Coordinates of C-alpha atoms in Angstrom, one line a residue:
Chain F
M1 CA -17.9 92.8 -44.5
N2 CA -18.7 92.3 -48.1
V3 CA -19.5 88.9 -49.5
V4 CA -20.1 88.2 -53.0
E5 CA -22.6 85.5 -54.2
V6 CA -21.2 83.7 -57.0
K7 CA -24.2 81.5 -57.9
K8 CA -27.4 81.2 -55.8
D9 CA -26.4 80.3 -52.3
I10 CA -22.5 80.0 -53.4
Y11 CA -20.5 82.7 -51.9
S12 CA -17.0 84.0 -52.2
V13 CA -15.8 84.4 -48.6
G14 CA -12.0 84.4 -48.9
A15 CA -9.3 87.1 -48.1
V16 CA -7.5 89.8 -50.1
D17 CA -3.8 90.0 -49.3
W18 CA -3.2 93.5 -50.6
N19 CA 0.4 94.1 -49.5
V20 CA 2.2 90.7 -50.2
R21 CA 5.2 91.2 -52.6
S22 CA 6.9 87.9 -52.0
F23 CA 5.1 84.5 -52.3
H24 CA 7.7 82.0 -51.1
G25 CA 10.2 84.0 -53.2
Y26 CA 7.8 84.7 -56.2
S27 CA 7.4 88.3 -56.7
T28 CA 3.6 89.1 -56.3
N29 CA 3.8 92.8 -57.5
S30 CA -0.2 92.9 -57.8
G31 CA -0.7 91.3 -54.2
A32 CA -2.8 88.1 -53.9
T33 CA -6.1 86.6 -52.8
Y34 CA -6.7 83.4 -51.0
N35 CA -10.2 82.4 -52.2
A36 CA -12.6 80.1 -50.2
Y37 CA -16.2 79.4 -51.1
L38 CA -19.3 78.8 -48.9
I39 CA -22.2 76.6 -50.3
M40 CA -25.3 76.9 -48.5
D41 CA -27.1 73.7 -48.9
E42 CA -28.6 71.2 -46.5
K43 CA -25.0 70.4 -45.6
I44 CA -23.0 73.8 -45.3
T45 CA -19.9 73.2 -47.2
L46 CA -16.8 75.5 -47.1
I47 CA -14.2 74.8 -50.0
D48 CA -10.8 75.7 -49.0
T49 CA -9.7 78.2 -46.4
V50 CA -7.1 80.9 -46.4
K51 CA -3.6 81.6 -45.3
A52 CA -3.3 81.5 -41.4
P53 CA -3.2 85.2 -40.9
F54 CA -6.3 85.7 -42.6
A55 CA -8.5 83.3 -40.6
K56 CA -10.4 86.2 -38.9
E57 CA -11.1 87.7 -42.5
L58 CA -12.6 84.4 -43.6
L59 CA -14.6 83.9 -40.3
D60 CA -16.0 87.3 -40.5
R61 CA -17.1 87.0 -44.1
I62 CA -18.6 83.6 -43.2
R63 CA -20.6 85.1 -40.3
E64 CA -22.2 87.5 -42.8
I65 CA -24.0 84.5 -44.2
V66 CA -24.1 81.8 -41.4
E67 CA -22.5 80.9 -38.0
P68 CA -19.3 78.9 -38.7
E69 CA -20.4 76.3 -36.2
K70 CA -23.1 75.3 -38.6
I71 CA -20.6 74.3 -41.2
D72 CA -20.7 70.3 -42.1
Y73 CA -18.0 69.9 -44.5
I74 CA -14.5 71.7 -45.3
I75 CA -13.2 70.6 -48.5
S76 CA -9.4 70.9 -48.7
N77 CA -8.5 70.6 -52.2
H78 CA -5.0 71.4 -51.5
V79 CA -2.7 71.0 -48.5
E80 CA -0.4 74.1 -49.1
M81 CA -0.6 76.6 -46.4
D82 CA -2.0 79.5 -48.4
H83 CA -5.2 77.3 -48.7
S84 CA -5.2 75.3 -45.3
G85 CA -3.3 77.7 -43.0
A86 CA -6.5 78.8 -41.3
L87 CA -7.8 75.2 -41.1
P88 CA -7.3 74.9 -37.3
Q89 CA -8.9 78.2 -36.6
V90 CA -11.8 77.2 -38.8
V91 CA -12.3 73.8 -37.4
K92 CA -12.2 75.4 -33.9
A93 CA -15.0 77.6 -35.0
A94 CA -16.7 74.8 -36.7
P95 CA -16.4 71.9 -34.3
N96 CA -18.7 69.6 -36.1
A97 CA -17.1 70.0 -39.6
T98 CA -15.5 67.0 -41.4
V99 CA -12.5 67.8 -43.5
I100 CA -12.5 66.3 -46.9
T101 CA -9.1 65.6 -48.4
S102 CA -7.6 63.5 -51.0
D103 CA -6.3 59.8 -50.4
P104 CA -3.6 59.3 -49.6
N105 CA -1.6 62.5 -50.2
G106 CA -4.0 65.0 -48.8
M107 CA -4.5 63.2 -45.6
K108 CA -0.7 62.7 -45.2
G109 CA -0.1 66.4 -45.7
L110 CA -3.0 67.8 -43.6
S111 CA -2.1 65.4 -40.7
A112 CA 1.5 66.4 -40.8
H113 CA 0.4 70.0 -40.7
Y114 CA -2.3 69.9 -38.2
G115 CA -2.2 66.7 -36.3
K116 CA -4.5 63.7 -36.6
E117 CA -7.1 65.1 -34.0
I118 CA -9.2 66.7 -36.8
K119 CA -12.2 64.7 -38.2
Y120 CA -10.9 63.9 -41.8
Q121 CA -12.7 62.0 -44.6
T122 CA -10.6 60.9 -47.5
V123 CA -11.9 60.9 -51.1
K124 CA -10.5 59.4 -54.4
A125 CA -10.9 60.6 -57.9
G126 CA -14.3 60.2 -59.0
D127 CA -15.8 60.1 -55.6
T128 CA -18.9 62.3 -54.9
L129 CA -20.4 63.9 -51.8
E130 CA -23.9 64.6 -51.5
I131 CA -24.6 68.0 -49.7
G132 CA -28.3 68.3 -50.3
K133 CA -29.4 69.6 -53.8
R134 CA -26.0 69.3 -54.9
T135 CA -23.7 66.6 -55.4
L136 CA -20.1 67.4 -55.6
T137 CA -17.5 65.4 -57.6
F138 CA -13.8 65.3 -56.8
V139 CA -11.2 65.4 -59.6
A140 CA -7.6 64.3 -58.9
T141 CA -5.2 66.5 -60.2
P142 CA -1.7 65.0 -58.8
M143 CA 1.4 67.2 -59.2
L144 CA -0.7 70.3 -60.2
H145 CA 1.2 71.2 -58.2
W146 CA 1.6 68.9 -55.2
P147 CA 0.9 65.4 -55.0
D148 CA -2.3 65.8 -53.0
N149 CA -3.9 68.3 -55.4
M150 CA -7.5 67.9 -56.3
V151 CA -10.4 70.1 -57.8
T152 CA -14.2 69.9 -56.9
Y153 CA -16.8 70.0 -59.6
C154 CA -20.5 71.0 -58.7
P155 CA -22.6 69.7 -61.8
E156 CA -25.9 71.3 -60.6
D157 CA -24.3 74.7 -60.7
K158 CA -21.7 74.0 -63.4
I159 CA -18.9 75.4 -61.3
L160 CA -15.4 74.1 -61.1
F161 CA -13.8 75.0 -57.8
S162 CA -10.1 74.6 -59.4
N163 CA -8.1 75.5 -56.6
D164 CA -4.5 76.7 -58.0
A165 CA -5.3 76.0 -61.6
F166 CA -6.3 79.1 -63.5
G167 CA -5.4 81.3 -60.6
Q168 CA -3.6 84.4 -60.4
H169 CA -1.8 86.4 -57.8
Y170 CA -4.0 89.5 -58.2
A171 CA -5.4 91.5 -55.4
S172 CA -8.8 93.0 -56.2
N173 CA -12.0 93.8 -54.2
M174 CA -13.9 92.7 -57.3
R175 CA -14.3 89.1 -57.7
F176 CA -15.0 88.5 -61.5
D177 CA -13.2 88.5 -64.6
T178 CA -15.9 90.8 -66.0
Q179 CA -15.0 93.6 -63.4
V180 CA -11.2 93.9 -63.8
N181 CA -8.6 94.9 -66.3
L182 CA -8.2 91.6 -68.1
D183 CA -4.7 92.3 -69.6
D184 CA -3.5 92.7 -66.0
V185 CA -5.1 89.4 -65.1
Y186 CA -3.7 87.4 -68.0
R187 CA -0.3 88.7 -67.3
E188 CA -0.5 87.4 -63.7
A189 CA -2.2 84.0 -65.0
K190 CA 0.9 83.6 -67.1
K191 CA 3.3 84.4 -64.3
Y192 CA 1.5 81.9 -62.0
Y193 CA 1.6 79.1 -64.6
A194 CA 5.3 79.9 -65.3
N195 CA 6.3 80.0 -61.7
I196 CA 4.1 77.4 -60.2
L197 CA 2.9 74.9 -62.9
M198 CA 5.6 75.0 -65.6
P199 CA 7.4 71.8 -64.5
Y200 CA 4.2 69.8 -64.8
G201 CA 3.0 70.4 -68.4
A202 CA 2.3 66.7 -69.0
Q203 CA -0.1 66.7 -65.9
A204 CA -1.6 69.9 -66.8
R205 CA -2.4 68.6 -70.2
K206 CA -4.2 65.5 -68.8
A207 CA -6.0 67.6 -66.4
L208 CA -7.1 70.0 -69.2
E209 CA -8.5 67.1 -71.2
I210 CA -10.7 66.3 -68.2
V211 CA -11.8 69.7 -67.3
K212 CA -12.6 70.5 -70.9
G213 CA -15.3 67.5 -70.6
L214 CA -17.0 69.4 -67.8
D215 CA -20.0 71.6 -68.5
M216 CA -18.8 74.8 -66.9
E217 CA -20.3 78.3 -66.4
V218 CA -18.0 79.3 -63.5
I219 CA -14.3 78.4 -62.8
A220 CA -13.7 79.6 -59.2
P221 CA -9.9 79.3 -58.6
S222 CA -8.3 79.7 -55.2
H223 CA -6.4 82.8 -56.2
G224 CA -7.4 85.9 -58.1
V225 CA -10.7 86.5 -60.0
I226 CA -13.3 84.0 -61.1
W227 CA -13.7 83.2 -64.5
T228 CA -17.2 83.4 -66.1
E229 CA -17.5 85.2 -69.5
H230 CA -13.9 84.4 -70.3
I231 CA -13.7 80.7 -69.4
G232 CA -12.8 79.9 -73.1
D233 CA -10.0 82.4 -73.1
I234 CA -8.3 81.2 -70.0
L235 CA -8.7 77.5 -71.3
E236 CA -7.0 78.5 -74.4
K237 CA -4.2 80.2 -72.5
Y238 CA -3.6 77.3 -70.3
E239 CA -3.4 74.8 -73.6
E240 CA -0.8 77.1 -74.8
F241 CA 1.2 77.3 -71.6
A242 CA 0.7 73.4 -71.1
G243 CA 1.6 72.7 -74.7
G244 CA 5.1 74.0 -73.9
G245 CA 5.5 75.7 -77.4
T246 CA 7.7 78.7 -77.6
K247 CA 7.9 81.8 -79.9
K248 CA 10.6 83.3 -81.7
K249 CA 11.9 85.4 -79.0
A250 CA 15.0 85.5 -76.6
C251 CA 15.6 86.3 -73.0
I252 CA 19.1 87.7 -72.3
V253 CA 19.9 87.2 -68.6
Y254 CA 23.1 88.4 -66.8
D255 CA 24.8 90.0 -64.1
S256 CA 28.0 92.2 -64.3
M257 CA 30.5 93.4 -62.1
W258 CA 32.3 96.2 -64.0
H259 CA 29.9 96.3 -67.0
S260 CA 32.0 94.0 -69.4
T261 CA 29.5 91.3 -69.3
E262 CA 26.8 93.8 -69.5
K263 CA 28.3 95.2 -72.8
M264 CA 28.3 91.7 -74.0
A265 CA 24.7 91.2 -73.1
F266 CA 23.8 94.5 -75.1
A267 CA 25.7 92.9 -77.9
V268 CA 23.8 89.6 -77.8
V269 CA 20.5 91.6 -77.9
E270 CA 21.9 93.5 -80.9
G271 CA 22.6 90.3 -82.5
F272 CA 19.1 89.1 -82.1
S273 CA 17.8 92.4 -83.2
K274 CA 19.7 92.1 -86.5
A275 CA 18.2 88.7 -87.0
G276 CA 14.8 90.1 -86.5
V277 CA 14.0 88.3 -83.3
G278 CA 12.6 90.1 -80.3
A279 CA 14.8 89.8 -77.2
H280 CA 14.3 91.2 -73.7
L281 CA 17.2 92.1 -71.5
Y282 CA 17.3 91.3 -67.9
D283 CA 19.9 92.4 -65.3
L284 CA 19.7 90.2 -62.5
K285 CA 20.1 92.9 -60.0
D286 CA 17.3 94.7 -61.1
N287 CA 14.9 92.0 -62.3
H288 CA 13.2 89.3 -60.4
I289 CA 13.7 85.8 -61.5
S290 CA 9.9 85.0 -61.5
D291 CA 9.4 87.7 -64.0
I292 CA 12.2 86.5 -66.0
M293 CA 10.7 83.0 -66.1
T294 CA 7.4 84.5 -67.2
D295 CA 9.0 85.7 -70.1
L296 CA 11.0 82.4 -70.7
L297 CA 7.8 80.3 -70.4
D298 CA 7.5 80.7 -74.3
A299 CA 10.8 81.9 -75.4
E300 CA 12.8 79.8 -77.8
Y301 CA 16.1 81.4 -77.0
I302 CA 17.9 81.9 -73.7
A303 CA 21.3 83.7 -73.2
V304 CA 22.8 83.8 -69.7
G305 CA 25.9 85.8 -69.1
S306 CA 28.2 85.9 -66.1
P307 CA 31.6 87.4 -65.1
T308 CA 33.8 85.1 -63.0
L309 CA 33.9 85.9 -59.3
N310 CA 36.2 83.9 -57.1
S311 CA 36.3 81.2 -59.7
Q312 CA 32.6 80.9 -59.8
M313 CA 29.7 82.5 -61.5
M314 CA 27.7 85.3 -59.9
P315 CA 25.6 84.2 -57.1
T316 CA 22.7 86.0 -58.7
V317 CA 23.2 83.9 -61.9
A318 CA 23.6 80.7 -60.0
G319 CA 20.3 81.6 -58.3
F320 CA 18.7 82.0 -61.6
L321 CA 20.0 78.9 -63.1
C322 CA 19.0 76.9 -60.3
Y323 CA 15.3 78.4 -60.3
M324 CA 15.2 77.7 -63.9
K325 CA 16.3 74.0 -63.7
G326 CA 13.5 73.4 -61.2
L327 CA 10.8 75.0 -63.5
A328 CA 12.4 72.8 -66.3
P329 CA 11.5 74.7 -69.6
K330 CA 11.8 72.1 -72.4
K331 CA 13.9 72.4 -75.6
R332 CA 15.2 75.8 -75.4
K333 CA 18.3 77.2 -77.6
A334 CA 20.8 78.5 -75.4
I335 CA 24.0 80.7 -75.4
A336 CA 26.5 81.3 -72.3
F337 CA 28.7 84.3 -72.4
G338 CA 30.8 86.2 -69.8
S339 CA 33.9 88.4 -69.2
Y340 CA 36.6 87.5 -66.8
G341 CA 40.0 88.6 -65.6
W342 CA 42.2 85.4 -65.4
G343 CA 40.4 82.4 -64.7
G344 CA 37.0 82.5 -66.6
Q345 CA 35.5 79.5 -64.8
S346 CA 32.0 80.8 -64.7
I347 CA 31.2 81.0 -68.5
K348 CA 32.0 77.2 -68.7
Q349 CA 29.8 76.6 -65.5
V350 CA 26.9 78.6 -66.9
Y351 CA 27.4 76.6 -70.3
E352 CA 27.2 73.2 -68.4
A353 CA 24.5 74.2 -66.3
L354 CA 22.3 75.2 -69.3
E355 CA 23.3 72.1 -71.2
G356 CA 22.3 70.1 -68.1
M357 CA 18.9 71.3 -68.3
G358 CA 18.6 69.7 -71.7
C359 CA 19.1 73.0 -73.6
Q360 CA 20.4 72.9 -77.2
M361 CA 23.7 74.9 -76.9
L362 CA 24.0 77.0 -80.1
L363 CA 27.5 78.2 -79.6
D364 CA 30.7 77.5 -77.5
P365 CA 30.8 79.5 -74.6
I366 CA 31.6 83.2 -75.5
R367 CA 34.5 84.4 -73.5
Q368 CA 35.9 87.7 -73.1
M369 CA 39.1 88.5 -71.0
Y370 CA 38.8 91.7 -69.2
I371 CA 37.0 94.6 -71.3
P372 CA 35.5 93.9 -74.8
T373 CA 36.5 96.4 -77.4
D374 CA 34.0 97.6 -80.0
E375 CA 35.6 95.0 -82.4
D376 CA 35.0 92.3 -79.8
L377 CA 31.4 93.4 -79.3
K378 CA 30.8 93.6 -83.0
Q379 CA 32.0 89.8 -83.3
V380 CA 29.7 88.8 -80.7
E381 CA 26.9 90.6 -82.3
E382 CA 27.7 89.0 -85.9
T383 CA 28.1 85.6 -84.2
I384 CA 24.6 85.7 -82.7
T385 CA 23.0 87.1 -85.9
S386 CA 24.6 84.4 -87.8
I387 CA 23.4 81.3 -85.9
I388 CA 19.9 82.4 -85.6
E389 CA 17.8 80.2 -88.0
Chain U
M1 CA 5.9 44.3 -68.5
K2 CA 4.7 45.6 -65.2
K3 CA 3.9 49.4 -64.7
Y4 CA 5.1 51.1 -61.4
I5 CA 3.9 54.0 -59.9
C6 CA 5.9 56.7 -57.9
E7 CA 4.2 56.6 -54.5
P8 CA 4.8 60.1 -53.3
C9 CA 3.6 62.0 -56.7
G10 CA 1.6 59.3 -58.6
Y11 CA 3.7 59.3 -61.8
E12 CA 3.3 55.9 -63.6
Y13 CA 6.2 54.4 -65.2
D14 CA 5.0 52.5 -68.2
P15 CA 7.6 50.4 -69.8
E16 CA 6.2 50.6 -73.1
V17 CA 6.5 54.3 -73.1
G18 CA 10.0 54.5 -71.2
D19 CA 11.2 57.9 -70.3
P20 CA 12.5 59.4 -73.5
D21 CA 13.4 62.7 -71.8
G22 CA 15.4 60.9 -69.2
G23 CA 17.2 58.9 -71.9
I24 CA 15.3 55.7 -71.1
E25 CA 14.0 53.9 -74.5
P26 CA 10.5 52.7 -75.0
G27 CA 10.4 49.0 -74.1
T28 CA 12.8 49.3 -70.9
P29 CA 11.3 47.2 -68.1
F30 CA 11.2 48.9 -64.6
E31 CA 13.9 46.5 -63.4
D32 CA 16.4 47.5 -66.1
L33 CA 16.2 51.1 -65.3
P34 CA 19.7 52.4 -64.1
E35 CA 19.9 52.8 -60.3
D36 CA 20.4 56.5 -60.6
W37 CA 17.2 57.1 -62.6
I38 CA 14.9 59.4 -61.0
C39 CA 11.1 60.1 -61.4
P40 CA 10.7 62.7 -64.1
V41 CA 8.1 64.4 -62.2
C42 CA 9.1 64.7 -58.6
G43 CA 12.7 63.7 -58.8
L44 CA 12.7 60.7 -56.3
G45 CA 14.5 57.6 -56.9
K46 CA 13.5 54.0 -57.9
D47 CA 13.1 52.8 -54.4
V48 CA 9.9 54.9 -53.8
F49 CA 8.2 53.2 -56.8
I50 CA 5.6 50.4 -56.2
E51 CA 3.9 48.1 -58.6
A52 CA 1.0 49.5 -60.2

């Protein structure tokens, strides 16, 4: 199997998941990779593993370089199973290896997943591990995006093994930023940040300060391509993402039963258009919530519409709002709208959900009984235009 | 005023900073936080906090 040398004696040995289209509910239209890195030093060190079904692919790639039984250390930067799932199989193939994990949360997580029989060694922020010519340093990155997360820095080779940070769900047989279409990669990096890291902006800002202080020639994440020539660009993008700033643009998100709420959604878009503000329309039947959140990462405005179904908002809209609440975008300006037959409870429910997330509500709920007339729609359009600053 | 750490996620509550996003004014001691106050990072309650 193909193995790629990242730097002298450091190899990319992970797996490519070409066909995954849902990563615990996040739509991965470009597939994914689970990156692992093998350092051939006096102590042979593997950094992270892969998702369990790809254990053979990982071990086969390692065998191209060395027999797995010779591995001395396995560094687990993150407990989540896309990185640790193959650990039991790797430990079986490398019975002398010690698994390095963060204290206390990495240890707690790994032993809860794989039992206490594995030989573990815990490390704290700033601890180092000498593996021969190289001394690896561990940098704690708690809640980016689990409590256990850490990253590993190799000063001799100026490589940061950044785990999920700077990652992208992007399948490719090419391993470097210089070998792929960067627009695709940046789009996936933004989607990754929006859907995985968005709630932890404060932690991300703190971690970025530490990372920027490191002398780096390579950032080797655990998903997607390795950053070399474009380290400055991806750091700049992360500063932007973590900064939480917004652009003057709007996401209009809705579901509709008989097209009335949909007509209102179009009118909302037209209102933004007249105000000269870019808007994107998302029918929840046709758009994935993880794509919408990617757009919402830096959108100043959010408008959410739902008809009333059995006294409730549509389940699709409830699902979107629940997802949005968890990802916790800050300081957005919001509008709730919808059509109904008799009760009309949904519009207030949407309004309260957005308000509960800390959104600044720009208008009272826009309610439409049954079908909006052209005049009603014009009214919606004009109202929207009038409130945009 | 003592700082407290959310044991599961590592968030540190600094009374001098408070938790403005959670409606907690700077200068609020940990003991005076409302019982339903939650960690702004991981959402767990006061009971999982330990002294820093």
